[in-house]
PDB file of C-alpha atoms in Angstrom:
ATOM      1  CA  UNK H  10      -0.073   0.207  -0.126  1.00 86.00           C
ATOM      2  CA  UNK H  11       2.957   2.408   0.870  1.00 86.00           C
ATOM      3  CA  UNK H  12       4.511   1.823  -2.540  1.00 90.00           C
ATOM      4  CA  UNK H  13       1.209   2.559  -4.202  1.00 91.00           C
ATOM      5  CA  UNK H  14       0.705   5.618  -2.292  1.00 89.00           C
ATOM      6  CA  UNK H  15       4.326   6.671  -3.485  1.00 88.00           C
ATOM      7  CA  UNK H  16       3.570   6.124  -6.811  1.00 91.00           C
ATOM      8  CA  UNK H  17       0.323   7.974  -7.226  1.00 90.00           C
ATOM      9  CA  UNK H  18       2.046  10.914  -5.035  1.00 88.00           C
ATOM     10  CA  UNK H  19       4.562  11.346  -8.301  1.00 89.00           C
ATOM     11  CA  UNK H  20       2.177  10.365 -10.887  1.00 93.00           C
ATOM     12  CA  UNK H  21       1.538  13.152 -13.553  1.00 95.00           C
ATOM     13  CA  UNK H  22      -1.887  12.407 -14.017  1.00 96.00           C
ATOM     14  CA  UNK H  23      -2.643  12.421 -10.470  1.00 95.00           C
ATOM     15  CA  UNK H  24      -1.235  15.896  -9.994  1.00 95.00           C
ATOM     16  CA  UNK H  25      -3.161  16.806 -13.077  1.00 95.00           C
ATOM     17  CA  UNK H  26      -6.226  15.788 -11.266  1.00 95.00           C
ATOM     18  CA  UNK H  27      -5.515  17.374  -7.889  1.00 94.00           C
ATOM     19  CA  UNK H  28      -4.833  20.937  -9.651  1.00 94.00           C
ATOM     20  CA  UNK H  29      -8.003  20.601 -11.625  1.00 94.00           C
ATOM     21  CA  UNK H  30     -10.308  19.806  -8.350  1.00 92.00           C
ATOM     22  CA  UNK H  31      -8.959  22.991  -6.732  1.00 92.00           C
ATOM     23  CA  UNK H  32      -8.550  25.513  -9.521  1.00 91.00           C
ATOM     24  CA  UNK H  33     -11.547  24.378 -11.481  1.00 90.00           C
ATOM     25  CA  UNK H  34     -13.956  21.860  -9.726  1.00 89.00           C
ATOM     26  CA  UNK H  35     -14.085  23.605  -6.288  1.00 84.00           C
ATOM     27  CA  UNK H  36     -16.434  25.867  -5.240  1.00 80.00           C
ATOM     28  CA  UNK H  37     -13.703  27.703  -3.148  1.00 77.00           C
ATOM     29  CA  UNK H  38     -11.268  28.443  -6.026  1.00 79.00           C
ATOM     30  CA  UNK H  39     -12.233  31.924  -6.301  1.00 81.00           C
ATOM     31  CA  UNK H  40     -11.214  32.454  -2.527  1.00 84.00           C
ATOM     32  CA  UNK H  41      -7.450  33.391  -2.231  1.00 85.00           C
ATOM     33  CA  UNK H  42      -5.015  32.499   0.709  1.00 87.00           C
ATOM     34  CA  UNK H  43      -2.217  34.585   2.125  1.00 88.00           C
ATOM     35  CA  UNK H  44      -0.790  34.787  -1.188  1.00 87.00           C
ATOM     36  CA  UNK H  45      -3.535  36.094  -2.817  1.00 87.00           C
ATOM     37  CA  UNK H  46      -3.538  33.921  -5.923  1.00 87.00           C
ATOM     38  CA  UNK H  47      -6.926  32.632  -7.196  1.00 83.00           C
ATOM     39  CA  UNK H  48      -8.558  31.908 -10.715  1.00 82.00           C
ATOM     40  CA  UNK H  49      -5.604  30.664 -12.335  1.00 88.00           C
ATOM     41  CA  UNK H  50      -5.207  30.792 -16.140  1.00 89.00           C
ATOM     42  CA  UNK H  51      -4.308  27.391 -17.918  1.00 91.00           C
ATOM     43  CA  UNK H  52      -0.711  28.039 -18.319  1.00 94.00           C
ATOM     44  CA  UNK H  53      -0.343  28.819 -14.228  1.00 93.00           C
ATOM     45  CA  UNK H  54      -2.088  25.545 -13.748  1.00 92.00           C
ATOM     46  CA  UNK H  55       0.554  23.576 -15.583  1.00 94.00           C
ATOM     47  CA  UNK H  56       3.273  25.658 -13.767  1.00 93.00           C
ATOM     48  CA  UNK H  57       1.438  24.525 -10.495  1.00 92.00           C
ATOM     49  CA  UNK H  58       1.363  20.673 -11.811  1.00 93.00           C
ATOM     50  CA  UNK H  59       5.216  21.088 -12.369  1.00 92.00           C
ATOM     51  CA  UNK H  60       5.782  22.406  -8.810  1.00 91.00           C
ATOM     52  CA  UNK H  61       4.216  19.710  -7.340  1.00 91.00           C
ATOM     53  CA  UNK H  62       6.763  17.184  -8.467  1.00 87.00           C
ATOM     54  CA  UNK H  63       9.598  19.329  -7.017  1.00 76.00           C
ATOM     55  CA  UNK H  64      10.654  19.276  -3.426  1.00 73.00           C
ATOM     56  CA  UNK H  65       7.504  20.124  -1.249  1.00 80.00           C
ATOM     57  CA  UNK H  66       7.485  23.615  -0.028  1.00 81.00           C
ATOM     58  CA  UNK H  67       7.039  24.488   3.555  1.00 87.00           C
ATOM     59  CA  UNK H  68       3.460  24.995   4.542  1.00 88.00           C
ATOM     60  CA  UNK H  69       2.360  28.311   4.496  1.00 90.00           C
ATOM     61  CA  UNK H  70      -0.042  30.026   6.950  1.00 91.00           C
ATOM     62  CA  UNK H  71      -4.169  29.720   6.348  1.00 92.00           C
ATOM     63  CA  UNK H  72      -6.226  33.261   5.859  1.00 91.00           C
ATOM     64  CA  UNK H  73      -8.771  33.274   8.519  1.00 89.00           C
ATOM     65  CA  UNK H  74     -12.204  33.884   6.879  1.00 86.00           C
ATOM     66  CA  UNK H  75     -15.490  34.670   9.063  1.00 86.00           C
ATOM     67  CA  UNK H  76     -18.647  33.515   7.564  1.00 84.00           C
ATOM     68  CA  UNK H  77     -22.205  33.501   9.080  1.00 83.00           C
ATOM     69  CA  UNK H  78     -23.835  30.231  10.285  1.00 79.00           C
ATOM     70  CA  UNK H  79     -27.502  29.641   8.773  1.00 78.00           C
ATOM     71  CA  UNK H  80     -30.183  30.830  10.914  1.00 75.00           C
ATOM     72  CA  UNK H  81     -27.705  32.234  13.822  1.00 78.00           C
ATOM     73  CA  UNK H  82     -25.945  35.251  14.603  1.00 78.00           C
ATOM     74  CA  UNK H  83     -22.622  33.370  15.262  1.00 80.00           C
ATOM     75  CA  UNK H  84     -20.175  33.334  12.808  1.00 82.00           C
ATOM     76  CA  UNK H  85     -17.820  30.265  11.785  1.00 83.00           C
ATOM     77  CA  UNK H  86     -14.060  30.598  11.244  1.00 83.00           C
ATOM     78  CA  UNK H  87     -12.816  29.408   7.730  1.00 85.00           C
ATOM     79  CA  UNK H  88      -8.816  29.001   7.405  1.00 88.00           C
ATOM     80  CA  UNK H  89      -7.991  29.108   3.709  1.00 90.00           C
ATOM     81  CA  UNK H  90      -4.733  27.719   2.324  1.00 92.00           C
ATOM     82  CA  UNK H  91      -2.705  28.891  -0.326  1.00 92.00           C
ATOM     83  CA  UNK H  92      -3.497  27.447  -3.772  1.00 92.00           C
ATOM     84  CA  UNK H  93      -0.391  25.672  -3.675  1.00 93.00           C
ATOM     85  CA  UNK H  94      -1.221  23.881  -0.205  1.00 93.00           C
ATOM     86  CA  UNK H  95      -4.437  23.048  -1.409  1.00 93.00           C
ATOM     87  CA  UNK H  96      -3.366  21.187  -4.638  1.00 94.00           C
ATOM     88  CA  UNK H  97      -0.962  19.502  -2.267  1.00 94.00           C
ATOM     89  CA  UNK H  98      -3.508  18.755   0.112  1.00 94.00           C
ATOM     90  CA  UNK H  99      -5.467  17.098  -2.931  1.00 95.00           C
ATOM     91  CA  UNK H 100      -2.731  15.079  -3.832  1.00 95.00           C
ATOM     92  CA  UNK H 101      -2.169  13.438  -0.399  1.00 94.00           C
ATOM     93  CA  UNK H 102      -5.993  12.793  -0.176  1.00 95.00           C
ATOM     94  CA  UNK H 103      -5.883  10.861  -3.467  1.00 94.00           C
ATOM     95  CA  UNK H 104      -3.433   8.757  -1.741  1.00 93.00           C
ATOM     96  CA  UNK H 105      -4.800   8.687   1.621  1.00 93.00           C
ATOM     97  CA  UNK H 106      -8.417   8.328   1.137  1.00 94.00           C
ATOM     98  CA  UNK H 107      -8.473   4.650  -0.344  1.00 93.00           C
ATOM     99  CA  UNK H 108      -6.392   3.542   2.648  1.00 92.00           C
ATOM    100  CA  UNK H 109      -8.933   4.903   5.104  1.00 94.00           C
ATOM    101  CA  UNK H 110     -12.019   4.192   3.675  1.00 94.00           C
ATOM    102  CA  UNK H 111     -10.954   0.576   4.057  1.00 93.00           C
ATOM    103  CA  UNK H 112     -10.821   1.108   7.779  1.00 91.00           C
ATOM    104  CA  UNK H 113     -13.615   3.257   8.454  1.00 93.00           C
ATOM    105  CA  UNK H 114     -16.744   2.343  10.482  1.00 91.00           C
ATOM    106  CA  UNK H 115     -19.770   0.730   8.519  1.00 89.00           C
ATOM    107  CA  UNK H 116     -21.990   3.668   9.846  1.00 88.00           C
ATOM    108  CA  UNK H 117     -19.914   6.439   9.074  1.00 89.00           C
ATOM    109  CA  UNK H 118     -21.524   8.692   6.528  1.00 91.00           C
ATOM    110  CA  UNK H 119     -20.176  12.418   6.662  1.00 88.00           C
ATOM    111  CA  UNK H 120     -17.673  13.452   4.300  1.00 90.00           C
ATOM    112  CA  UNK H 121     -17.461   9.912   2.613  1.00 91.00           C
ATOM    113  CA  UNK H 122     -16.929   9.489  -1.262  1.00 92.00           C
ATOM    114  CA  UNK H 123     -20.120   7.735  -2.556  1.00 91.00           C
ATOM    115  CA  UNK H 124     -22.113   8.349   0.678  1.00 91.00           C
ATOM    116  CA  UNK H 125     -24.837  11.333   1.483  1.00 91.00           C
ATOM    117  CA  UNK H 126     -27.484  12.198   3.724  1.00 90.00           C
ATOM    118  CA  UNK H 127     -29.712   9.986   2.488  1.00 94.00           C
ATOM    119  CA  UNK H 128     -27.698   6.846   2.930  1.00 93.00           C
ATOM    120  CA  UNK H 129     -27.819   7.757   6.558  1.00 91.00           C
ATOM    121  CA  UNK H 130     -31.520   8.033   6.489  1.00 92.00           C
ATOM    122  CA  UNK H 131     -32.168   4.404   4.794  1.00 93.00           C
ATOM    123  CA  UNK H 132     -29.542   3.228   7.217  1.00 90.00           C
ATOM    124  CA  UNK H 133     -31.619   4.596  10.162  1.00 88.00           C
ATOM    125  CA  UNK H 134     -34.871   3.674   9.091  1.00 91.00           C
ATOM    126  CA  UNK H 135     -33.388   0.132   8.052  1.00 90.00           C
ATOM    127  CA  UNK H 136     -32.235  -0.195  11.760  1.00 86.00           C
ATOM    128  CA  UNK H 137     -35.193   0.887  13.381  1.00 87.00           C
ATOM    129  CA  UNK H 138     -38.445  -0.261  11.476  1.00 89.00           C
ATOM    130  CA  UNK H 139     -38.557  -4.026  12.923  1.00 84.00           C
ATOM    131  CA  UNK H 140     -38.518  -2.594  16.441  1.00 79.00           C
ATOM    132  CA  UNK H 141     -38.237   0.140  18.855  1.00 76.00           C
ATOM    133  CA  UNK H 142     -34.776   1.345  19.633  1.00 77.00           C
ATOM    134  CA  UNK H 143     -33.146   4.215  21.674  1.00 74.00           C
ATOM    135  CA  UNK H 144     -31.650   6.701  19.603  1.00 78.00           C
ATOM    136  CA  UNK H 145     -28.660   8.965  20.837  1.00 79.00           C
ATOM    137  CA  UNK H 146     -28.636  12.395  19.302  1.00 82.00           C
ATOM    138  CA  UNK H 147     -25.497  14.403  19.928  1.00 82.00           C
ATOM    139  CA  UNK H 148     -23.707  17.243  18.461  1.00 84.00           C
ATOM    140  CA  UNK H 149     -19.683  17.586  18.768  1.00 84.00           C
ATOM    141  CA  UNK H 150     -19.169  21.399  19.499  1.00 81.00           C
ATOM    142  CA  UNK H 151     -16.462  22.766  17.378  1.00 81.00           C
ATOM    143  CA  UNK H 152     -15.393  19.741  15.864  1.00 84.00           C
ATOM    144  CA  UNK H 153     -12.789  20.759  13.566  1.00 86.00           C
ATOM    145  CA  UNK H 154     -11.513  23.418  15.816  1.00 85.00           C
ATOM    146  CA  UNK H 155     -10.676  21.225  18.714  1.00 88.00           C
ATOM    147  CA  UNK H 156      -9.268  18.446  17.169  1.00 91.00           C
ATOM    148  CA  UNK H 157      -6.245  17.185  19.012  1.00 92.00           C
ATOM    149  CA  UNK H 158      -3.062  17.469  16.900  1.00 93.00           C
ATOM    150  CA  UNK H 159      -1.143  14.586  18.863  1.00 93.00           C
ATOM    151  CA  UNK H 160      -4.039  12.323  18.797  1.00 92.00           C
ATOM    152  CA  UNK H 161      -4.564  12.688  15.369  1.00 93.00           C
ATOM    153  CA  UNK H 162      -0.978  12.440  14.072  1.00 93.00           C
ATOM    154  CA  UNK H 163      -0.905   9.494  16.289  1.00 92.00           C
ATOM    155  CA  UNK H 164      -3.754   7.624  14.178  1.00 91.00           C
ATOM    156  CA  UNK H 165      -2.143   8.645  10.861  1.00 90.00           C
ATOM    157  CA  UNK H 166       1.061   6.966  11.950  1.00 85.00           C
ATOM    158  CA  UNK H 167       4.274   6.728  10.359  1.00 81.00           C
ATOM    159  CA  UNK H 168       3.006   6.928   6.959  1.00 81.00           C
ATOM    160  CA  UNK H 169       4.942   9.243   4.001  1.00 80.00           C
ATOM    161  CA  UNK H 170       2.259  12.006   4.472  1.00 89.00           C
ATOM    162  CA  UNK H 171       2.782  12.413   8.249  1.00 90.00           C
ATOM    163  CA  UNK H 172       5.451  15.162   7.788  1.00 91.00           C
ATOM    164  CA  UNK H 173       2.783  17.176   5.465  1.00 91.00           C
ATOM    165  CA  UNK H 174       0.003  16.557   7.737  1.00 93.00           C
ATOM    166  CA  UNK H 175       1.799  17.919  10.679  1.00 92.00           C
ATOM    167  CA  UNK H 176       3.137  21.305   8.632  1.00 93.00           C
ATOM    168  CA  UNK H 177      -0.627  21.829   7.547  1.00 92.00           C
ATOM    169  CA  UNK H 178      -1.963  21.386  10.980  1.00 92.00           C
ATOM    170  CA  UNK H 179       0.901  23.685  12.972  1.00 91.00           C
ATOM    171  CA  UNK H 180       1.361  26.284   9.967  1.00 91.00           C
ATOM    172  CA  UNK H 181      -0.573  28.993  11.927  1.00 90.00           C
ATOM    173  CA  UNK H 182      -3.566  31.431  10.760  1.00 90.00           C
ATOM    174  CA  UNK H 183      -3.359  35.132   9.910  1.00 90.00           C
ATOM    175  CA  UNK H 184      -6.613  37.031  11.276  1.00 87.00           C
ATOM    176  CA  UNK H 185      -6.769  40.732  10.239  1.00 83.00           C
ATOM    177  CA  UNK H 186      -3.079  40.666   9.657  1.00 83.00           C
ATOM    178  CA  UNK H 187      -2.366  39.599  12.975  1.00 88.00           C
ATOM    179  CA  UNK H 188      -0.354  35.907  12.725  1.00 89.00           C
ATOM    180  CA  UNK H 189      -1.414  33.320  15.324  1.00 88.00           C
ATOM    181  CA  UNK H 190      -0.200  29.626  16.035  1.00 90.00           C
ATOM    182  CA  UNK H 191      -2.222  26.798  15.792  1.00 89.00           C
ATOM    183  CA  UNK H 192      -2.122  24.325  18.662  1.00 89.00           C
ATOM    184  CA  UNK H 193      -5.307  22.452  17.905  1.00 89.00           C
ATOM    185  CA  UNK H 194      -7.788  21.897  15.046  1.00 89.00           C
ATOM    186  CA  UNK H 195      -7.703  21.631  11.440  1.00 89.00           C
ATOM    187  CA  UNK H 196      -8.499  24.296   8.970  1.00 85.00           C
ATOM    188  CA  UNK H 197     -12.021  24.231   7.858  1.00 84.00           C
ATOM    189  CA  UNK H 198     -11.311  25.453   4.519  1.00 85.00           C
ATOM    190  CA  UNK H 199      -8.565  22.988   3.807  1.00 88.00           C
ATOM    191  CA  UNK H 200      -9.120  20.071   0.878  1.00 92.00           C
ATOM    192  CA  UNK H 201      -7.827  17.392   3.473  1.00 93.00           C
ATOM    193  CA  UNK H 202      -9.765  18.336   6.851  1.00 92.00           C
ATOM    194  CA  UNK H 203     -12.982  16.475   6.195  1.00 92.00           C
ATOM    195  CA  UNK H 204     -10.757  13.229   5.920  1.00 94.00           C
ATOM    196  CA  UNK H 205      -8.797  14.350   8.667  1.00 94.00           C
ATOM    197  CA  UNK H 206     -11.776  15.005  10.855  1.00 93.00           C
ATOM    198  CA  UNK H 207     -13.032  11.664  10.040  1.00 93.00           C
ATOM    199  CA  UNK H 208      -9.620   9.752  11.033  1.00 94.00           C
ATOM    200  CA  UNK H 209      -9.814  11.589  14.250  1.00 92.00           C
ATOM    201  CA  UNK H 210     -13.291  10.587  15.155  1.00 91.00           C
ATOM    202  CA  UNK H 211     -12.707   6.962  13.794  1.00 92.00           C
ATOM    203  CA  UNK H 212     -13.675   4.378  16.451  1.00 89.00           C
ATOM    204  CA  UNK H 213     -16.337   6.254  18.202  1.00 88.00           C
ATOM    205  CA  UNK H 214     -19.045   3.467  16.954  1.00 87.00           C
ATOM    206  CA  UNK H 215     -17.186   1.074  18.406  1.00 89.00           C
ATOM    207  CA  UNK H 216     -16.660   2.693  21.806  1.00 89.00           C
ATOM    208  CA  UNK H 217     -20.546   3.667  21.675  1.00 84.00           C
ATOM    209  CA  UNK H 218     -21.367  -0.096  21.115  1.00 84.00           C
ATOM    210  CA  UNK H 219     -19.523  -1.096  24.119  1.00 87.00           C
ATOM    211  CA  UNK H 220     -20.912   1.585  25.994  1.00 84.00           C
ATOM    212  CA  UNK H 221     -24.430   0.666  25.207  1.00 77.00           C
ATOM    213  CA  UNK H 222     -23.913  -3.083  26.246  1.00 79.00           C
ATOM    214  CA  UNK H 223     -23.099  -1.750  29.797  1.00 82.00           C
ATOM    215  CA  UNK H 224     -26.429   0.201  30.125  1.00 77.00           C
ATOM    216  CA  UNK H 225     -29.983  -1.209  31.475  1.00 74.00           C
ATOM    217  CA  UNK H 226     -32.131  -0.268  28.400  1.00 70.00           C
ATOM    218  CA  UNK H 227     -35.538  -1.790  29.028  1.00 71.00           C
ATOM    219  CA  UNK H 228     -39.031  -0.646  27.739  1.00 66.00           C
ATOM    220  CA  UNK H 229     -42.274  -0.175  29.348  1.00 66.00           C
ATOM    221  CA  UNK H 230     -42.737  -3.976  29.392  1.00 71.00           C
ATOM    222  CA  UNK H 231     -39.467  -4.650  31.128  1.00 69.00           C
ATOM    223  CA  UNK H 232     -37.875  -6.164  27.818  1.00 69.00           C
ATOM    224  CA  UNK H 233     -34.380  -5.394  26.971  1.00 65.00           C
ATOM    225  CA  UNK H 234     -33.871  -3.019  23.922  1.00 63.00           C
ATOM    226  CA  UNK H 235     -30.669  -3.543  21.837  1.00 61.00           C
ATOM    227  CA  UNK H 236     -28.574  -0.952  20.200  1.00 55.00           C
TER     228      UNK H 236
END
């Protein structure tokens, strides 16, 4: 697997695909990072493809952008990486995603390729349509902003991508021209951030199943209700 990941990272066509995704397909292509680069013309896209084949540059700080939350007065912070970092993150994601898709738990649906909200609804219906069950409804407060860097890097392990991921986590942020270090969390504007969040949350389903078996879950008739 590691051999194929290195092969894919060096592939010319993988680099083309990574650049296309961040400069043409991605909705955030018109949002610039600290480098001020956006909407690359065709020749600059090819230059970026060639740049990804050289020695990797040190990660640049992200640019903090505040956007309003739907239906709330609260604003959500986005960290926008530079165009180069976004392209490199897309390339690394191409190599990491198949590995982790083979590991992720069966009932994990968010930020997964080929899965949607409708798939989660179908899974819930299939689980509860035969007999009543308890449902745990929970929300992780500021999930992206509070991810522990050491725990995440420990899960990633000693892969070829570990050094790059650590740089993206520790690169810092510019907010109103003020630089601050990032000691936790992963930037929400990063291409690879959804995958990193899923890696950080991997294992939660197994822990919840073990915890559920320790509870006395009985209905009004005294029958045990399974998770």
